[in-house]
Amino acid sequence: MKKTAICTLLAIMIVLLASCTESKSSRTVYVMDTVASFSLYPENEAAADEISSALNEISDELSPSDGKLFGLNNAGGGEMGKHTRRLLPISQRLYEETRGAFSPYLGSLIELWGIGSKNYVPGAEELLAARSSAKAENAGYTGGRVDLKNGVRLNFGAIAKGYATDVIKEILEKEKVPGAVISLGGNVYVHGTKPGGEAFNVAVRDPAGDENDWILSLPISGKFVISSGDYERYFKKDGKRYHHILDPETGHPAEADLTAVCVISDSGAKGDAYSTALYVMGREAALAFWRERADFELILIGRDRKVTITEGIWESFVPNDEKGYVYEVARR
Ligand code: AMP
Ligand code: MG
């Protein structure tokens, strides 16, 4: 098989090079602790400005360390900002759907570990206290207000980037932009097609490699491609590796049989929450979850270097043969 792209971000750069004769508006901004880059075809500076300011606004509001959400968590609740007001009910629904594997109520646990910042391994008592506060029943909301009891802290780290791509999609539709590619820290949304009408190729990162290593690519149009994995953020202490996806049941990094989950769907927020939750669930439960639903596709990359691909994308993906992964199809 031929290399059709190199990695998610690089894939976008290749797209840009391939279409350098076309007019476009491209931007790179640092938001939500990550690099966001996007290109709109043809050039549309007004829409690009609108997208940049929406990304900054979402990042400012939802940052758990200094945003408005931080203030809300510290104050035990209050009037929610515009994005929190939209995102909390969506998150609650996805929390119920994933039976708590994705939870927006884990702020105290996430801050205790501080994976990627203070990198702390908590003791049993601290964990117990954080886990008992990190419960849905401690957070109530009505209208625009949220009430946070018993130390519960909201954290949208597993869904905010996906939600932001939903907001970008709304702007692209409103501005009637025919084609665009958005990458928010590796979470991709592809709007429409390339100027010639061809689909964009999106490459999925190899969790065992560095950020330029890709495992497979696939043609995408009008969909979100959202990945979660233990390679994104972690630290090592006393020979043990602690990654950033927590199992809400144990309060520890999830001991999954997967290294990465990639969800291809028609909603950014849903794809983002699912990718985190399905990583926590592991391969068998993730496939059972997929079989109960008809509206998304999955790529599950296992520790055993087996890659499970759901039937809706089985015919169209292109593997990177140099990587030595084994591929299997999952059918309904
Ligand atoms: P993602 O990269 O979308 O999988 O999100 C991971 C981030 O979400 C972590 O860095 C934490 O801030 C937060 N998080 C970790 N575990 C969970 C979980 N089980 N449910 C919701 N948020 C989580
Ligand atoms: Mg996620």
Coordinates of C-alpha atoms and ligand atoms in Angstrom, one line a residue:
M1 CA 0.0 0.0 0.0
K2 CA 1.1 3.5 -0.7
K3 CA 1.8 6.2 1.9
T4 CA -1.1 8.7 1.4
A5 CA -0.4 10.9 4.4
I6 CA 2.0 11.1 7.2
C7 CA 0.2 12.1 10.4
T8 CA -2.9 14.0 11.4
L9 CA -1.2 17.4 11.4
L10 CA 1.2 16.6 8.7
A11 CA -1.7 15.3 6.6
I12 CA -3.2 18.7 6.7
M13 CA 0.1 20.3 5.7
I14 CA 0.3 17.9 2.7
V15 CA -3.3 18.9 1.8
L16 CA -2.1 22.5 1.9
L17 CA 0.9 21.8 -0.3
A18 CA -1.1 19.8 -2.8
S19 CA -3.5 22.6 -3.2
C20 CA -1.2 25.6 -3.1
T21 CA -2.6 26.9 -6.3
E22 CA -6.0 27.2 -4.6
S23 CA -6.9 30.2 -2.5
K24 CA -7.3 29.4 1.2
S25 CA -7.3 30.9 4.6
S26 CA -5.0 29.1 7.1
R27 CA -4.4 29.8 10.8
T28 CA -2.5 28.2 13.7
V29 CA -3.5 29.2 17.2
Y30 CA -2.6 27.9 20.6
V31 CA -5.8 27.1 22.6
M32 CA -7.0 24.6 25.2
D33 CA -3.3 23.6 25.9
T34 CA -2.9 22.5 22.3
V35 CA -2.1 23.6 18.8
A36 CA -5.1 24.2 16.7
S37 CA -4.7 24.6 12.9
F38 CA -7.2 25.0 10.2
S39 CA -7.5 25.8 6.5
L40 CA -10.6 27.0 4.7
Y41 CA -11.1 26.6 1.0
P42 CA -11.4 29.0 -0.8
E43 CA -10.0 32.0 1.1
N44 CA -12.4 33.4 3.7
E45 CA -10.6 35.6 6.2
A46 CA -13.8 36.7 7.9
A47 CA -14.8 33.1 8.7
A48 CA -11.2 32.3 9.8
D49 CA -11.3 35.3 12.2
E50 CA -14.6 34.1 13.5
I51 CA -13.3 30.6 14.1
S52 CA -10.1 32.0 15.8
S53 CA -12.2 34.1 18.2
A54 CA -14.6 31.3 19.0
L55 CA -11.7 29.0 19.8
N56 CA -10.2 31.6 22.1
E57 CA -13.5 32.2 23.8
I58 CA -14.1 28.5 24.4
S59 CA -10.6 28.1 25.7
D60 CA -10.9 31.0 28.1
E61 CA -14.2 29.8 29.5
L62 CA -13.5 26.1 29.8
S63 CA -9.8 26.1 31.0
P64 CA -9.9 24.2 34.3
S65 CA -6.8 26.0 35.6
D66 CA -7.6 29.6 35.0
G67 CA -10.8 30.0 33.0
K68 CA -14.2 31.0 34.2
L69 CA -14.8 27.3 34.9
F70 CA -12.0 27.4 37.5
G71 CA -13.8 30.3 39.2
L72 CA -17.1 28.3 39.2
N73 CA -15.4 25.3 40.7
N74 CA -13.8 27.3 43.4
A75 CA -17.0 29.1 44.3
G76 CA -19.1 25.9 44.5
G77 CA -21.2 26.9 41.5
G78 CA -22.9 30.0 40.2
E79 CA -24.0 31.4 36.8
M80 CA -22.6 29.3 34.0
G81 CA -20.9 30.9 31.0
K82 CA -22.4 30.4 27.5
H83 CA -20.4 27.3 26.6
T84 CA -20.7 25.6 30.0
R85 CA -24.4 26.1 29.8
R86 CA -24.5 24.2 26.5
L87 CA -21.8 21.6 27.3
L88 CA -22.9 20.5 30.8
P89 CA -26.3 18.9 29.7
I90 CA -24.5 17.3 26.7
S91 CA -21.9 15.9 29.0
Q92 CA -24.5 14.6 31.5
R93 CA -26.2 12.8 28.7
L94 CA -22.9 11.2 27.5
Y95 CA -22.0 10.4 31.1
E96 CA -25.3 8.4 31.3
E97 CA -24.9 6.8 27.9
T98 CA -21.3 5.6 28.7
R99 CA -22.4 4.5 32.2
G100 CA -19.9 6.9 33.8
A101 CA -16.8 5.9 31.8
F102 CA -16.8 9.5 30.5
S103 CA -17.6 11.8 33.4
P104 CA -17.4 15.7 33.5
Y105 CA -17.4 15.4 37.3
L106 CA -13.8 14.2 37.7
G107 CA -12.2 17.6 38.3
S108 CA -11.0 16.8 41.8
L109 CA -9.4 13.5 40.7
I110 CA -7.8 15.0 37.6
E111 CA -6.4 17.9 39.6
L112 CA -5.1 15.6 42.3
W113 CA -3.0 13.6 39.8
G114 CA -2.0 16.7 37.8
I115 CA -0.9 14.4 34.9
G116 CA 1.3 16.6 32.6
S117 CA 1.7 19.3 35.3
K118 CA 2.6 18.4 38.9
N119 CA 2.7 14.7 38.1
Y120 CA 1.8 13.4 41.6
V121 CA 0.9 9.8 42.6
P122 CA -1.8 10.2 45.3
G123 CA -2.1 8.0 48.4
A124 CA -5.2 5.8 49.1
E125 CA -6.9 8.3 51.4
E126 CA -6.5 11.3 49.1
L127 CA -7.8 9.2 46.2
L128 CA -10.8 8.1 48.3
A129 CA -11.7 11.7 49.1
A130 CA -11.3 12.9 45.5
R131 CA -13.4 9.9 44.2
S132 CA -16.2 10.5 46.7
S133 CA -16.5 14.2 45.6
A134 CA -16.3 13.3 41.9
K135 CA -19.9 12.2 41.6
A136 CA -22.8 13.4 39.4
E137 CA -25.1 13.7 42.3
N138 CA -22.9 16.5 43.7
A139 CA -23.6 18.7 40.7
G140 CA -27.1 20.1 40.0
Y141 CA -28.0 22.6 37.3
T142 CA -31.2 24.4 36.4
G143 CA -31.4 27.1 33.7
G144 CA -28.1 28.9 33.7
R145 CA -27.0 28.1 37.2
V146 CA -25.0 25.2 38.5
D147 CA -24.7 24.1 42.1
L148 CA -21.5 22.2 43.0
K149 CA -21.5 20.4 46.4
N150 CA -19.1 18.3 48.5
G151 CA -16.0 19.5 46.5
V152 CA -17.2 18.2 43.1
R153 CA -15.3 20.1 40.3
L154 CA -16.3 20.1 36.6
N155 CA -13.7 19.2 34.0
F156 CA -14.4 19.1 30.3
G157 CA -10.9 18.0 29.3
A158 CA -12.3 14.9 27.5
I159 CA -14.9 16.7 25.5
A160 CA -14.0 20.4 25.1
K161 CA -12.0 20.0 21.9
G162 CA -14.7 17.9 20.3
Y163 CA -17.3 20.5 21.4
A164 CA -15.1 23.3 19.9
T165 CA -15.1 21.5 16.5
D166 CA -18.9 21.3 16.7
V167 CA -18.9 25.1 17.2
I168 CA -16.5 25.5 14.2
K169 CA -18.8 23.4 12.0
E170 CA -21.7 25.7 12.8
I171 CA -19.6 28.7 11.8
L172 CA -18.6 27.0 8.5
E173 CA -22.2 26.1 7.7
K174 CA -23.4 29.7 8.5
E175 CA -20.6 31.2 6.4
K176 CA -21.2 28.6 3.6
V177 CA -17.6 27.6 3.4
P178 CA -17.4 24.8 0.9
G179 CA -14.3 23.0 2.2
A180 CA -12.2 23.0 5.4
V181 CA -9.9 20.9 7.6
I182 CA -9.6 21.6 11.3
S183 CA -7.2 19.9 13.7
L184 CA -7.4 20.6 17.4
G185 CA -4.5 18.7 19.0
G186 CA -5.1 15.7 16.7
N187 CA -8.9 15.9 16.8
V188 CA -9.9 16.5 13.2
Y189 CA -13.0 17.8 11.6
V190 CA -13.3 17.7 7.8
H191 CA -15.9 19.9 6.2
G192 CA -16.9 19.3 2.6
T193 CA -14.2 18.3 0.1
K194 CA -11.0 19.5 -1.4
P195 CA -11.5 22.2 -4.1
G196 CA -11.5 19.6 -6.8
G197 CA -14.3 17.6 -5.1
E198 CA -12.0 14.8 -3.7
A199 CA -12.2 13.8 -0.1
F200 CA -9.4 14.8 2.3
N201 CA -7.3 12.0 3.7
V202 CA -6.9 11.9 7.4
A203 CA -4.1 9.9 9.0
V204 CA -4.3 8.3 12.4
R205 CA -1.2 8.5 14.7
D206 CA 0.7 5.4 15.7
P207 CA 0.4 5.4 19.5
A208 CA 3.8 3.6 19.7
G209 CA 5.6 6.2 17.7
D210 CA 6.2 9.9 17.8
E211 CA 3.9 12.6 16.6
N212 CA 4.9 12.1 13.0
D213 CA 4.3 8.4 12.9
W214 CA 1.0 7.3 11.4
I215 CA -0.6 3.9 11.4
L216 CA -3.3 4.2 8.8
S217 CA -5.2 6.8 6.8
L218 CA -8.7 7.1 5.4
P219 CA -10.7 9.4 3.2
I220 CA -13.1 11.6 5.2
S221 CA -15.7 14.2 4.3
G222 CA -18.1 15.9 6.7
K223 CA -17.0 13.9 9.7
F224 CA -15.1 14.2 13.0
V225 CA -12.1 11.9 13.6
I226 CA -11.3 12.0 17.3
S227 CA -8.6 10.0 19.1
S228 CA -7.8 9.3 22.7
G229 CA -4.8 7.3 24.0
D230 CA -2.3 6.8 26.7
Y231 CA 0.5 8.2 24.6
E232 CA -0.9 11.8 24.7
R233 CA 0.0 12.7 28.2
Y234 CA 1.8 10.7 30.9
F235 CA 4.6 10.6 33.4
K236 CA 6.9 7.9 34.8
K237 CA 7.7 7.4 38.5
D238 CA 9.6 4.6 40.1
G239 CA 9.5 2.6 36.8
K240 CA 5.7 2.9 36.5
R241 CA 3.9 4.8 33.8
Y242 CA 0.9 6.9 34.6
H243 CA -1.2 8.2 31.7
H244 CA -4.0 10.8 31.7
I245 CA -7.2 8.7 31.0
L246 CA -8.6 7.9 34.4
D247 CA -11.0 5.0 35.2
P248 CA -13.7 6.7 37.3
E249 CA -14.3 3.5 39.1
T250 CA -10.8 3.2 40.5
G251 CA -9.6 6.8 40.3
H252 CA -6.4 5.4 38.7
P253 CA -5.2 5.6 35.1
A254 CA -7.4 3.1 33.2
E255 CA -5.7 -0.3 32.8
A256 CA -6.9 -0.8 29.3
D257 CA -6.0 -3.5 26.7
L258 CA -5.9 -0.6 24.2
T259 CA -3.3 2.1 23.5
A260 CA -5.6 4.3 21.4
V261 CA -9.2 4.7 20.3
C262 CA -10.3 6.6 17.3
V263 CA -14.0 7.5 16.7
I264 CA -15.3 8.7 13.4
S265 CA -18.7 10.3 13.8
D266 CA -21.0 13.2 12.9
S267 CA -20.6 15.0 16.3
G268 CA -17.4 16.4 17.8
A269 CA -18.6 16.4 21.4
K270 CA -20.0 12.9 21.1
G271 CA -16.9 11.5 19.3
D272 CA -14.6 13.1 22.0
A273 CA -16.5 11.7 25.0
Y274 CA -16.9 8.3 23.3
S275 CA -13.1 8.1 22.5
T276 CA -12.2 8.7 26.1
A277 CA -15.0 6.4 27.5
L278 CA -14.3 3.5 25.0
Y279 CA -10.6 3.6 26.0
V280 CA -11.6 3.1 29.6
M281 CA -14.0 0.3 28.7
G282 CA -11.5 -1.7 26.7
R283 CA -11.8 -3.6 23.4
E284 CA -14.7 -6.0 24.1
A285 CA -17.0 -3.5 25.9
A286 CA -16.1 -0.8 23.3
L287 CA -17.3 -3.2 20.5
A288 CA -20.4 -4.1 22.4
F289 CA -21.1 -0.3 22.8
W290 CA -20.6 0.2 19.0
R291 CA -22.9 -2.8 18.1
E292 CA -25.7 -1.1 20.1
R293 CA -25.4 2.0 17.9
A294 CA -25.4 2.7 14.2
D295 CA -24.0 6.2 14.1
F296 CA -20.2 6.0 14.4
E297 CA -17.2 3.9 13.3
L298 CA -14.2 2.9 15.4
I299 CA -10.5 2.1 15.2
L300 CA -9.3 0.3 18.2
I301 CA -5.5 -0.1 18.6
G302 CA -4.6 -2.8 21.0
R303 CA -1.5 -3.4 23.2
D304 CA -1.3 -6.7 21.3
R305 CA -0.7 -4.6 18.1
K306 CA -4.0 -5.8 16.8
V307 CA -6.1 -3.0 15.1
T308 CA -9.8 -3.6 15.1
I309 CA -11.7 -1.6 12.4
T310 CA -15.4 -1.5 12.2
E311 CA -17.1 -2.6 9.0
G312 CA -18.2 0.9 7.8
I313 CA -14.6 2.0 7.2
W314 CA -13.0 -1.4 6.6
E315 CA -13.1 -1.0 2.8
S316 CA -11.7 2.5 2.7
F317 CA -8.7 2.7 5.1
V318 CA -5.1 2.4 3.9
P319 CA -2.7 0.8 6.4
N320 CA 1.0 1.9 6.8
D321 CA 2.6 -1.5 6.0
E322 CA 5.9 -0.5 7.6
K323 CA 4.3 -0.6 11.1
G324 CA 3.7 -4.4 11.5
Y325 CA 0.2 -4.1 12.9
V326 CA -2.4 -6.8 12.3
Y327 CA -5.8 -5.7 11.2
E328 CA -9.2 -7.3 11.8
V329 CA -12.7 -6.2 10.9
A330 CA -15.5 -5.9 13.4
R331 CA -19.0 -6.6 12.1
R332 CA -22.4 -6.0 13.7
Ligands
AMP1 P1 -9.1 12.8 25.9 O1 -7.8 13.2 25.4 O2 -10.3 13.4 25.1 O3 -9.3 11.3 26.0 O4 -9.3 13.5 27.3 C1 -8.5 13.2 28.4 C2 -8.5 14.3 29.4 O5 -9.9 14.3 30.0 C3 -7.6 14.1 30.6 O6 -6.4 14.8 30.4 C4 -8.4 14.5 31.8 O7 -8.3 15.9 31.9 C5 -9.8 14.2 31.4 N1 -10.2 12.8 31.8 C6 -9.4 11.8 32.1 N2 -10.2 10.7 32.3 C7 -11.5 11.0 32.1 C8 -12.7 10.3 32.1 N3 -12.8 9.0 32.4 N4 -13.8 11.0 31.8 C9 -13.8 12.3 31.5 N5 -12.6 13.1 31.5 C10 -11.5 12.4 31.8
MG2 MG -12.1 12.7 24.6

